mmCIF file of C-alpha atoms and ligand atoms in Angstrom:
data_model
loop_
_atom_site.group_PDB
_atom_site.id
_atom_site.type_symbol
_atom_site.label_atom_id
_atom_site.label_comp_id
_atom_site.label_asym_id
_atom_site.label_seq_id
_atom_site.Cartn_x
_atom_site.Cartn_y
_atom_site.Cartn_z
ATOM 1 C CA UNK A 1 52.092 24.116 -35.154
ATOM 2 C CA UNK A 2 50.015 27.359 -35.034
ATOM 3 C CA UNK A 3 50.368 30.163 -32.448
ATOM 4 C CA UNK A 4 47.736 30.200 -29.914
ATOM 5 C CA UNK A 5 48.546 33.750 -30.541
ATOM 6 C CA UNK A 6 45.681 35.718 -32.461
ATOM 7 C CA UNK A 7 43.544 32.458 -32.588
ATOM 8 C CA UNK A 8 40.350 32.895 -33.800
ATOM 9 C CA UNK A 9 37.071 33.502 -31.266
ATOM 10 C CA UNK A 10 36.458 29.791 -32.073
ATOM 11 C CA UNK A 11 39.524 28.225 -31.830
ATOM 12 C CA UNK A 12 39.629 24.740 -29.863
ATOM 13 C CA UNK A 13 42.890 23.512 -27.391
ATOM 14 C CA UNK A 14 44.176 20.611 -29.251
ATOM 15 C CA UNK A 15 43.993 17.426 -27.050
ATOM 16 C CA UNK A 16 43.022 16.554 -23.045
ATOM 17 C CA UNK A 17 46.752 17.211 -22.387
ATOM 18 C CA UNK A 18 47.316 20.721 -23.923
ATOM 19 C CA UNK A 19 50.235 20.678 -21.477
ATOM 20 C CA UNK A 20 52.571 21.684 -24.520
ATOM 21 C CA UNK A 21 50.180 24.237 -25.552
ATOM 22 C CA UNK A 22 49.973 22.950 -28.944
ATOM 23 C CA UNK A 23 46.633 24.583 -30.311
ATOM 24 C CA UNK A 24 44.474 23.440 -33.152
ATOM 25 C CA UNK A 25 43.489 26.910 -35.926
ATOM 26 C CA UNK A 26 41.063 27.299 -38.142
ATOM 27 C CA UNK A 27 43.124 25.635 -41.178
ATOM 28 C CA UNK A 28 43.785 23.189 -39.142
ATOM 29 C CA UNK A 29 40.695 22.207 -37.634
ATOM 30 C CA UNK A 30 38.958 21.822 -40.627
ATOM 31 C CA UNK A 31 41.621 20.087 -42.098
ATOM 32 C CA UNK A 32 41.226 17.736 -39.383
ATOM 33 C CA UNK A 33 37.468 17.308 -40.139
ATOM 34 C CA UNK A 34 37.849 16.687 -43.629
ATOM 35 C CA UNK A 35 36.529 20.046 -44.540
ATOM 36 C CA UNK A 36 38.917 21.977 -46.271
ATOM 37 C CA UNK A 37 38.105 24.302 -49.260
ATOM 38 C CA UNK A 38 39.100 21.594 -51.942
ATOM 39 C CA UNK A 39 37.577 18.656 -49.964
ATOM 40 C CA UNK A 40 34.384 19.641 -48.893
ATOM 41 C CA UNK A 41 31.867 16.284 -49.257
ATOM 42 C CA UNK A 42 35.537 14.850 -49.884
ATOM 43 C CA UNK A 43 35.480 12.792 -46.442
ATOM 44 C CA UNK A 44 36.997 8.980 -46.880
ATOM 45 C CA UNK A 45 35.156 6.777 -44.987
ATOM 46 C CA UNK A 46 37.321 4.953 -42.294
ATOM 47 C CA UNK A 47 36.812 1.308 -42.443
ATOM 48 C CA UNK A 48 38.565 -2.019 -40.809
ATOM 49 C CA UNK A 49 41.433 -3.961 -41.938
ATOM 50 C CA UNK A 50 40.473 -5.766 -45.339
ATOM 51 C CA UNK A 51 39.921 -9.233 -43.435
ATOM 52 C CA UNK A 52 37.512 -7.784 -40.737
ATOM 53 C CA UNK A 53 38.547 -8.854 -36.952
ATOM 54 C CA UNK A 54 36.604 -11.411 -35.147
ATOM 55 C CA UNK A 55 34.917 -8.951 -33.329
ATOM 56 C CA UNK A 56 34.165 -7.278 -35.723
ATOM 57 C CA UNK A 57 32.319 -10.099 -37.389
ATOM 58 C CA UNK A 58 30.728 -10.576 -34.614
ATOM 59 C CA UNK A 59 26.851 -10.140 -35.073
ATOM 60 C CA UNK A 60 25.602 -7.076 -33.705
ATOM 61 C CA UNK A 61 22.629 -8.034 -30.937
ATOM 62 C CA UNK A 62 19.406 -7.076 -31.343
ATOM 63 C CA UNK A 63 18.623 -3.602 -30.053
ATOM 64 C CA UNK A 64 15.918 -1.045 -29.858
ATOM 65 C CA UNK A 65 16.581 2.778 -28.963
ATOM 66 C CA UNK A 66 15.758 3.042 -25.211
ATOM 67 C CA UNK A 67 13.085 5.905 -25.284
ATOM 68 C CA UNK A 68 14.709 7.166 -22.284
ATOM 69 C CA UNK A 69 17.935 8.419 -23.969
ATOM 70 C CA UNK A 70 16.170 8.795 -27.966
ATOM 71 C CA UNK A 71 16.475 12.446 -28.085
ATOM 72 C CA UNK A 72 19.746 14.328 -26.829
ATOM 73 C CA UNK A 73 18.148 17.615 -27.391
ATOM 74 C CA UNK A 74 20.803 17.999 -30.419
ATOM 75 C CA UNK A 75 21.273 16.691 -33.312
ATOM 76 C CA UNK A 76 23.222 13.687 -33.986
ATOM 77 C CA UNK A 77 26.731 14.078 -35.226
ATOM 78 C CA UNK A 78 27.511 12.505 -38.353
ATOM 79 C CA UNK A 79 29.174 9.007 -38.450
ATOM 80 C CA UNK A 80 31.725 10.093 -40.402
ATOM 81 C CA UNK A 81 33.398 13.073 -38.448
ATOM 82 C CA UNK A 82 32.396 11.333 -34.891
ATOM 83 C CA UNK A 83 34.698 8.377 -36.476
ATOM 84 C CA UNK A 84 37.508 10.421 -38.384
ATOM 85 C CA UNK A 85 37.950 13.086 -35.513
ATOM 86 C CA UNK A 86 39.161 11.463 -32.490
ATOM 87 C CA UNK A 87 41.278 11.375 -29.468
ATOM 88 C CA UNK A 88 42.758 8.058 -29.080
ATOM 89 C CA UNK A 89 46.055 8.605 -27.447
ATOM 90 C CA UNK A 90 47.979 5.251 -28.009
ATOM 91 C CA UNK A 91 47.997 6.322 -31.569
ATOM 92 C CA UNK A 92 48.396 9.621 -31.897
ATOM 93 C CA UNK A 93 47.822 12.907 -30.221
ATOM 94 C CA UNK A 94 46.563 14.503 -33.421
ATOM 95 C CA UNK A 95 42.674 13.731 -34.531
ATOM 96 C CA UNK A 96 43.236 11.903 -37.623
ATOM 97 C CA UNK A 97 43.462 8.245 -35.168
ATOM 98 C CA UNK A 98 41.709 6.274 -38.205
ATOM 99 C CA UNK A 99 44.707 6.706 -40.020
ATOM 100 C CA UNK A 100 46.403 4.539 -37.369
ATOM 101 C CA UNK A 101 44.042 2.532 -36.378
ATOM 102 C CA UNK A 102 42.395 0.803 -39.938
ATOM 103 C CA UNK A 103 44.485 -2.424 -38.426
ATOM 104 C CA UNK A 104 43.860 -2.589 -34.857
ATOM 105 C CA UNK A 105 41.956 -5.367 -33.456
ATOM 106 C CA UNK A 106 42.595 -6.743 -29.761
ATOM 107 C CA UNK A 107 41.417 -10.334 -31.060
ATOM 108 C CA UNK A 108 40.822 -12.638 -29.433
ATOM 109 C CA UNK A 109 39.477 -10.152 -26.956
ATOM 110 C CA UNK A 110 38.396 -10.796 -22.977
ATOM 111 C CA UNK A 111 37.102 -8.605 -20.011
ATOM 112 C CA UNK A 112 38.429 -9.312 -16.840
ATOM 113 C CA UNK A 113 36.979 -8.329 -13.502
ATOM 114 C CA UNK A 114 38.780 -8.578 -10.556
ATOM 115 C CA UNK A 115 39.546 -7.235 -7.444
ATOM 116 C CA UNK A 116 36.720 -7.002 -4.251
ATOM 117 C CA UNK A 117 34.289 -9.358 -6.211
ATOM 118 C CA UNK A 118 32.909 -12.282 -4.742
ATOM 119 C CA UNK A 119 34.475 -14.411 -8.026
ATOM 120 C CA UNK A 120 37.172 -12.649 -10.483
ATOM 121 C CA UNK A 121 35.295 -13.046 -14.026
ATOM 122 C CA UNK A 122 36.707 -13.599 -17.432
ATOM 123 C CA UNK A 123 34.212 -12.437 -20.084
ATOM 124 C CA UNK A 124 33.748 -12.525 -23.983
ATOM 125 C CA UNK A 125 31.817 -10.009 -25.793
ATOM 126 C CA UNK A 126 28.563 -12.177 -25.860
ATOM 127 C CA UNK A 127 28.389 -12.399 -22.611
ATOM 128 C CA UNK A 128 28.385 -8.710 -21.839
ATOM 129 C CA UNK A 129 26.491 -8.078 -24.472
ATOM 130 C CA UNK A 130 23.415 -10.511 -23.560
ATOM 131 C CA UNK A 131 23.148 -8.298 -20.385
ATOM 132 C CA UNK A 132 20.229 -6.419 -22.942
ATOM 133 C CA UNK A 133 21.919 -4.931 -25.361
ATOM 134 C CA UNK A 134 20.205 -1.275 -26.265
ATOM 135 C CA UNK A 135 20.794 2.096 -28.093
ATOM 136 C CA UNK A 136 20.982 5.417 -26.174
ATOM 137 C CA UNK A 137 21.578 8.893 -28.044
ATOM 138 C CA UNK A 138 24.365 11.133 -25.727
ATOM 139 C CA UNK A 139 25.506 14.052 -25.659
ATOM 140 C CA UNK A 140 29.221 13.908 -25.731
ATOM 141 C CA UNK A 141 31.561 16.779 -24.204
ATOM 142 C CA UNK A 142 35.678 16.921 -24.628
ATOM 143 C CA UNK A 143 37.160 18.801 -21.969
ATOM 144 C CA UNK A 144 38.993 20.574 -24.971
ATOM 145 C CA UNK A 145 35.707 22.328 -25.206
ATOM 146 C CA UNK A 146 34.002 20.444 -28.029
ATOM 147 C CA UNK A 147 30.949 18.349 -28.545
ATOM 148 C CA UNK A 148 28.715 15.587 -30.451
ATOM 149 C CA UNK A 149 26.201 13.538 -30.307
ATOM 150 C CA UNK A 150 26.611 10.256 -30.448
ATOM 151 C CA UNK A 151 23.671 6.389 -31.125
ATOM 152 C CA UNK A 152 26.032 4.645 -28.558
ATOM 153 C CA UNK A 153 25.105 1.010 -28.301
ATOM 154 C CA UNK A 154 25.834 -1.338 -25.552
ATOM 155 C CA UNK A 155 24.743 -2.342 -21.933
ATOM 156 C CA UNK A 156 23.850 -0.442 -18.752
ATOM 157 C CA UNK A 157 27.120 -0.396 -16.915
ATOM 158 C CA UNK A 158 24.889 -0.915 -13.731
ATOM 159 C CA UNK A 159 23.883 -4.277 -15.181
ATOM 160 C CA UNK A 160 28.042 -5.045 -15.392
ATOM 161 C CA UNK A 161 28.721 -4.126 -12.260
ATOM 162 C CA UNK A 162 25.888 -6.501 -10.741
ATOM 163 C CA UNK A 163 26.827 -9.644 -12.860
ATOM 164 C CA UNK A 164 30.342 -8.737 -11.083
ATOM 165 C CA UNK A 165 28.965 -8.853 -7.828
ATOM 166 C CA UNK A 166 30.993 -6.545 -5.963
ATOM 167 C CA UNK A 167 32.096 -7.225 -2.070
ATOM 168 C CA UNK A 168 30.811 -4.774 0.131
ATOM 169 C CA UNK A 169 34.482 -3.128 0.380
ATOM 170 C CA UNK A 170 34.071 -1.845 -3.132
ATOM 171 C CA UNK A 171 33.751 1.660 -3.202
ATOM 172 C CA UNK A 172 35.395 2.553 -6.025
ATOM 173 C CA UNK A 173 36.315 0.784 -9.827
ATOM 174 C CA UNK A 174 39.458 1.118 -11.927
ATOM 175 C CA UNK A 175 39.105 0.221 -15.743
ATOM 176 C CA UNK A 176 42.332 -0.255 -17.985
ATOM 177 C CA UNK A 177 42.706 0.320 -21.532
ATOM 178 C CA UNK A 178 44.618 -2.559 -23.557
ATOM 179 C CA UNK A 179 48.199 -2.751 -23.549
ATOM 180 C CA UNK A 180 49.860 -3.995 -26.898
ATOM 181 C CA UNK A 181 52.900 -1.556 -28.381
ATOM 182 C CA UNK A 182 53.150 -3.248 -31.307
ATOM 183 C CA UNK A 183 49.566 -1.746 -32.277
ATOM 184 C CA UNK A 184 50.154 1.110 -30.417
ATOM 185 C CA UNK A 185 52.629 3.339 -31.519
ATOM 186 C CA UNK A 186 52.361 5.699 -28.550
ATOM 187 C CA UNK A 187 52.651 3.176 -26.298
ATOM 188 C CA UNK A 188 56.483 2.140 -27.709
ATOM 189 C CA UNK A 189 57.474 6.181 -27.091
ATOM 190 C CA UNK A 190 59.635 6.553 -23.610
ATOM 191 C CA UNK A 191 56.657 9.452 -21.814
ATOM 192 C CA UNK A 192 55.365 10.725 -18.727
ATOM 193 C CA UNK A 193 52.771 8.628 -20.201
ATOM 194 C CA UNK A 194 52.335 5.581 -18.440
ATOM 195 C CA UNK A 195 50.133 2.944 -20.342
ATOM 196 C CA UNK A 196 47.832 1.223 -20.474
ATOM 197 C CA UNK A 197 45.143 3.980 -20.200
ATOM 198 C CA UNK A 198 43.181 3.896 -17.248
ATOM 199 C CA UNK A 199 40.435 5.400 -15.677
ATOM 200 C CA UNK A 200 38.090 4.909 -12.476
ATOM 201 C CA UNK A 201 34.592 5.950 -10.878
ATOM 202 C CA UNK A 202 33.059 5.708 -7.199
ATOM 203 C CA UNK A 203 30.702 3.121 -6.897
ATOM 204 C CA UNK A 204 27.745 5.223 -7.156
ATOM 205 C CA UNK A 205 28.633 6.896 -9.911
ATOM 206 C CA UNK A 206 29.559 3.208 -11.737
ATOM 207 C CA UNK A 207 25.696 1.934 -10.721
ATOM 208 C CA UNK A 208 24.333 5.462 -11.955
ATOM 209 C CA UNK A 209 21.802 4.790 -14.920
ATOM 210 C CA UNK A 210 23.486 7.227 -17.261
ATOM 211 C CA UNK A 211 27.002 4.773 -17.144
ATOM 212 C CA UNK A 212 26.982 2.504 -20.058
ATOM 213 C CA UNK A 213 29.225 0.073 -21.575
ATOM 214 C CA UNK A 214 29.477 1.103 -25.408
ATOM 215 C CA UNK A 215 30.625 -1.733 -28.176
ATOM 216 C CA UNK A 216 29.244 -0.441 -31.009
ATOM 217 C CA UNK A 217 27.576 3.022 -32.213
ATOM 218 C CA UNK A 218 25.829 4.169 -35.295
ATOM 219 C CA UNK A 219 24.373 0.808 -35.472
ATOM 220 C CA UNK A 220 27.427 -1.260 -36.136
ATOM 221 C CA UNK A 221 30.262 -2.237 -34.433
ATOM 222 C CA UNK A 222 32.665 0.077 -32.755
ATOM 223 C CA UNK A 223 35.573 1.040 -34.967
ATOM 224 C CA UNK A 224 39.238 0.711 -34.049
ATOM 225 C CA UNK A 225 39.242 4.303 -33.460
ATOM 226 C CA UNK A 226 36.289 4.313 -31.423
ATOM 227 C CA UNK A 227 37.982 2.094 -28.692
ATOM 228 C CA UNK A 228 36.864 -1.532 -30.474
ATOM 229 C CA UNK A 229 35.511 -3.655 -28.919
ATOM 230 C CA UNK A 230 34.414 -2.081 -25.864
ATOM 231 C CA UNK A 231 34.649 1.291 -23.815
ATOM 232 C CA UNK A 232 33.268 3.051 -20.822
ATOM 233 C CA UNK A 233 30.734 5.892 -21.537
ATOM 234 C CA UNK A 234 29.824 8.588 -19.158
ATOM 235 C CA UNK A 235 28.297 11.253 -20.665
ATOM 236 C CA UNK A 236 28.175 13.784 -17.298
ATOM 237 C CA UNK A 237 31.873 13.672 -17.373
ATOM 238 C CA UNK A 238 34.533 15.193 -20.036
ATOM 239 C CA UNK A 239 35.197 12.681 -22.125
ATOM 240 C CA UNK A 240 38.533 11.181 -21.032
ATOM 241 C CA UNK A 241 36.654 9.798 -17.789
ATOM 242 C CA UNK A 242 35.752 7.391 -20.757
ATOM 243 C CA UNK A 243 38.309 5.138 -21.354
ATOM 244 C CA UNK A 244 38.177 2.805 -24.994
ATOM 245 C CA UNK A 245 39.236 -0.707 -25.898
ATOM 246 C CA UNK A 246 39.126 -1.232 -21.942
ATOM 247 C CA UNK A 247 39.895 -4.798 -21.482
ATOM 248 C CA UNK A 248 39.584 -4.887 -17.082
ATOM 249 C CA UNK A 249 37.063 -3.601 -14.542
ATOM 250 C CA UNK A 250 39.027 -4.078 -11.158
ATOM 251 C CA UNK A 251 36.946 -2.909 -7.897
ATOM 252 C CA UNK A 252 38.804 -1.509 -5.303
ATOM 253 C CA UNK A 253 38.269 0.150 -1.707
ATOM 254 C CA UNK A 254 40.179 3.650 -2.249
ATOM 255 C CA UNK A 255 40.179 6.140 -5.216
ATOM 256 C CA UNK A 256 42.159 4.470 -8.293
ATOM 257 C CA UNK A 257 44.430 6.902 -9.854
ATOM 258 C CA UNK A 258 43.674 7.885 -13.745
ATOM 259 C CA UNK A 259 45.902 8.759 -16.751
ATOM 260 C CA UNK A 260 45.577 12.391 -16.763
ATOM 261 C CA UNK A 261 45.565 13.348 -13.449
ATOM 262 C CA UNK A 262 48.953 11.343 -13.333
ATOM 263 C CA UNK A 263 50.440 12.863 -16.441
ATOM 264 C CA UNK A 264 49.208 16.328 -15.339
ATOM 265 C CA UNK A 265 49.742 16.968 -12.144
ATOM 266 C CA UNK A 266 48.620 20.721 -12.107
ATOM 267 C CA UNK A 267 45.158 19.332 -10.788
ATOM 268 C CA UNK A 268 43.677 20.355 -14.285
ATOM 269 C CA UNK A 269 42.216 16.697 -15.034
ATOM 270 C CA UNK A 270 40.708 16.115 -11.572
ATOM 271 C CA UNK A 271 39.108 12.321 -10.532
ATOM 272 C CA UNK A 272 35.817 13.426 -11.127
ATOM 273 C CA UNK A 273 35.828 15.798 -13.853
ATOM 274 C CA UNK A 274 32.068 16.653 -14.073
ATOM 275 C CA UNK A 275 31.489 18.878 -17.298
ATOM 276 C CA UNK A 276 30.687 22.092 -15.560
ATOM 277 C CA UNK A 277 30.449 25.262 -17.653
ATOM 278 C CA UNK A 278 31.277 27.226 -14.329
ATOM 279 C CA UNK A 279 34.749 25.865 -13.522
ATOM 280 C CA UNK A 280 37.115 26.502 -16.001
ATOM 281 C CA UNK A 281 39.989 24.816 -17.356
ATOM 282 C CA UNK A 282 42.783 26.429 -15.858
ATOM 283 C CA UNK A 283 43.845 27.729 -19.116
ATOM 284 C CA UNK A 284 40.186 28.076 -21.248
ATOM 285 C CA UNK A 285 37.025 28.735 -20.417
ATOM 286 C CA UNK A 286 34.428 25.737 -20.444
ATOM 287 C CA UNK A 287 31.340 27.933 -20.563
ATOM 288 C CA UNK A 288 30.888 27.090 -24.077
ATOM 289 C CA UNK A 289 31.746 24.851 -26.814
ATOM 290 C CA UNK A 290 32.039 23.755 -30.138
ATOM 291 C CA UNK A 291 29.410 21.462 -30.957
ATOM 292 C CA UNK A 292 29.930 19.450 -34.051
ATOM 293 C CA UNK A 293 27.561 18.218 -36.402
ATOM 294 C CA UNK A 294 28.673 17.318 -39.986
ATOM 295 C CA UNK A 295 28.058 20.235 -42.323
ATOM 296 C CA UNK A 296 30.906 21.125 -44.606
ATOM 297 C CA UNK A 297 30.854 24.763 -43.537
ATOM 298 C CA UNK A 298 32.635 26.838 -40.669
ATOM 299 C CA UNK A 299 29.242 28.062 -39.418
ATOM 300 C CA UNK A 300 27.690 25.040 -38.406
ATOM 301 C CA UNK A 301 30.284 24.227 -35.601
ATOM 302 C CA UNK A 302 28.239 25.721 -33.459
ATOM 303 C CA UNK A 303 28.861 27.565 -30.480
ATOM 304 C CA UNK A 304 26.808 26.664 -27.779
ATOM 305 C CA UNK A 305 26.444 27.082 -24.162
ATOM 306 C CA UNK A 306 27.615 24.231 -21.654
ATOM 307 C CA UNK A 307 25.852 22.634 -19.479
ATOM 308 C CA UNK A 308 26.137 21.411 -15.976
ATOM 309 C CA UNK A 309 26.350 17.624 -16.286
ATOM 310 C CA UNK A 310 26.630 18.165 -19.888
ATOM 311 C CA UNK A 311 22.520 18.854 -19.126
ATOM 312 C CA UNK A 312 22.088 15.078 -17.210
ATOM 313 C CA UNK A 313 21.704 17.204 -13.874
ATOM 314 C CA UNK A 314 18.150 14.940 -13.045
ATOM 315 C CA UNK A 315 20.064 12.022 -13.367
ATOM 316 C CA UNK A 316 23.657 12.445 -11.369
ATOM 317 C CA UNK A 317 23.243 15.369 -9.756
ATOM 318 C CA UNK A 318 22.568 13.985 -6.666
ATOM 319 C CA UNK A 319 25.584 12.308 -6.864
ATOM 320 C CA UNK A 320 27.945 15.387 -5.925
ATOM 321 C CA UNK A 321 25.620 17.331 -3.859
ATOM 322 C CA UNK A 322 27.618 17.721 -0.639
ATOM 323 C CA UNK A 323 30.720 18.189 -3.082
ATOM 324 C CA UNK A 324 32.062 21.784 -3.977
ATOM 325 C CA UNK A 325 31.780 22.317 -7.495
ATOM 326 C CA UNK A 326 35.367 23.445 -8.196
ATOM 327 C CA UNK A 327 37.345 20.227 -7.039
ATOM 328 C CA UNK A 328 34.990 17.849 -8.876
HETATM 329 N N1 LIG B 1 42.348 4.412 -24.066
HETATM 330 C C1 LIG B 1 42.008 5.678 -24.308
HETATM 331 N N2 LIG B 1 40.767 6.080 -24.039
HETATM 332 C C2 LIG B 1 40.385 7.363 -24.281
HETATM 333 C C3 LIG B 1 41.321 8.305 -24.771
HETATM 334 C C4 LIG B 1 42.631 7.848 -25.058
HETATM 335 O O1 LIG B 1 43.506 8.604 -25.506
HETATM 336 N N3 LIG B 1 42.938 6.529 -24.822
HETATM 337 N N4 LIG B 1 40.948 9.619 -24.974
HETATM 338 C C5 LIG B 1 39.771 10.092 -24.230
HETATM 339 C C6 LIG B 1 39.309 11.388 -24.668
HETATM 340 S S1 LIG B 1 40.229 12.719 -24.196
HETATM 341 C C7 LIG B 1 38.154 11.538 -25.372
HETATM 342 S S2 LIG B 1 37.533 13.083 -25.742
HETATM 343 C C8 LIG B 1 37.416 10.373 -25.890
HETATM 344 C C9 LIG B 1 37.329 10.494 -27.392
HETATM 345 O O2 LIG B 1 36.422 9.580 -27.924
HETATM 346 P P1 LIG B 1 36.088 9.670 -29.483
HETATM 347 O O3 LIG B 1 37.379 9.738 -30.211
HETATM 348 O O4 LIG B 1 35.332 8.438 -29.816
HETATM 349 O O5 LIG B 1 35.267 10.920 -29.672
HETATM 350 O O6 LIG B 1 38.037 9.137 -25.578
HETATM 351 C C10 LIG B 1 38.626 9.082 -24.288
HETATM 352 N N5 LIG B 1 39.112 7.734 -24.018
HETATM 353 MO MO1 LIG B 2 38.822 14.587 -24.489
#
């Protein structure tokens, strides 16, 4: 792995848990992409296992772009590096996840809730998805300080939350990734990694508007790497506050623990983890990032400024307002 020593002005901390200090370089990075001086326009398209997966078969409900959340103010990333540059830790802990992933299918796949609901709830994918299935353009900010924009589609997580009819004890909800090591080859290694993935959000923040359930995006079907058939999308928060392929939404009266802040315990991956550009990682700044489009070219990974709430300040802020900034 490279030296994080002379790194170029651009370079970008490999993964969410950059514990090890393993950074990505230039090389590297484009590598990653696809974009390397031989293989520019050279990118593979990922696709799924030859036999596609049930859910995958499954038709795709009608949708319209909610005019809401049409325009992210950016440009949208390209289908093919949002799906061939991931973080998808079950698999791997480098980006190339489609590589791992062209098999993975958690068919026949349910949702559970559970927990302080007036009735635990088994779900398929239909019945989520007839909740009003929509599109919504995001912004979409790694806490290794990069960025894209990503045609999510899926339903309000508010409209989840209410079909699970929460006690009035809720306050908080815990989501869990899938568990099955022999897909996930990450999940077989002896860590300080304890699977399955999970992740939580206070109540509020879980009936927000901005929360939404994602099972597809670029107007298909999620792909493996993407978190098939269903993950959590909150685009205020660095991205691992999104957990993929979750398969259980259990609502709880106290503050569930989450992966990172388990597996890192130097308070770097806090429980709220609102993008903020003035609170920096303890070791990188998060005033700016790399925003990624698609262009085969070093100078179009932009470097941009960061906002607060990754810019959806008018629709959370209110959320954290009696909250200091630097624990959140
Ligand atoms: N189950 C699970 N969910 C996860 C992760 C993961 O490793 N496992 N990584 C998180 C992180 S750090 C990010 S940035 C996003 C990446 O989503 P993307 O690969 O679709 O961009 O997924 C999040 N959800
Ligand atoms: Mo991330």
């Amino acid at each position: 792995m490279p030296s994080h020593i002379n790194r170029p002005s651009w370079y970008l901390p490999d993964n969410a848990a950059t514990d090890e200090h393993l950074f990505l370089n230039r090389r590297h990075f484009l590598k990653t992409l696809g974009i390397s001086g031989l293989m520019v326009g050279g990118i593979t398209s990922t696709s799924f296992a030859e036999e596609p997966t049930p859910a995958a078969k499954l038709p795709l409900p009608e949708f319209a772009r909610n005019p809401k959340f049409a325009d992210a103010k950016r440009a949208i990333t390209e289908e093919h590096v949002g799906t061939t540059f991931n973080n998808f830790w079950e698999f791997t802990k480098a980006k190339n996840v489609h590589q791992y992933t062209k098999n993975f299918n958690l068919d026949p796949y349910t949702f559970t809730i559970d927990g302080l609901v007036e009735k635990p709830l088994t779900l398929g994918l239909e019945d989520i998805e007839k909740l009003g299935y929509e599109e919504r353009v995001y912004r979409f900010r790694c806490v290794e300080a990069w960025s894209m924009t990503v045609p999510w589609l899926g339903v309000p997580l508010a409209k989840l939350v209410a079909l699970a009819k929460p006690t009035s004890a809720a306050k908080f909800v815990a989501f869990t990734s899938f568990y099955d090591p022999d897909q996930a080859p990450e999940q077989r290694v002896k860590s300080k990694y304890k699977w399955p993935y999970y992740e939580g959000l206070r109540m509020d923040e879980a009936m927000n508007e901005m929360g939404f359930v994602a099972t597809g995006a670029y107007g298909k079907r999620l792909l493996p790497q993407s978190g098939t058939p269903l993950r959590i999308v909150t685009p205020w928060k660095y991205g691992y506050k999104g957990p993929k392929s979750v398969v259980r939404m259990t609502f709880m009266d106290s503050q569930p623990p989450t992966f990172w802040s388990d597996a890192v315990k130097s308070g770097e991956y806090p429980f709220y983890s609102n993008v903020d550009p003035e609170v920096p990682h303890p070791r990188w700044s998060q005033a700016t990032e790399k925003f990624i489009t698609d262009k085969a070219n070093v100078a179009d990974v932009e470097v941009i400024p960061t906002l607060h709430y990754n810019g959806y300040e008018e629709q959370v802020g209110h959320l954290y307002k009696d909250m200091p900034r630097k624990l959140i």
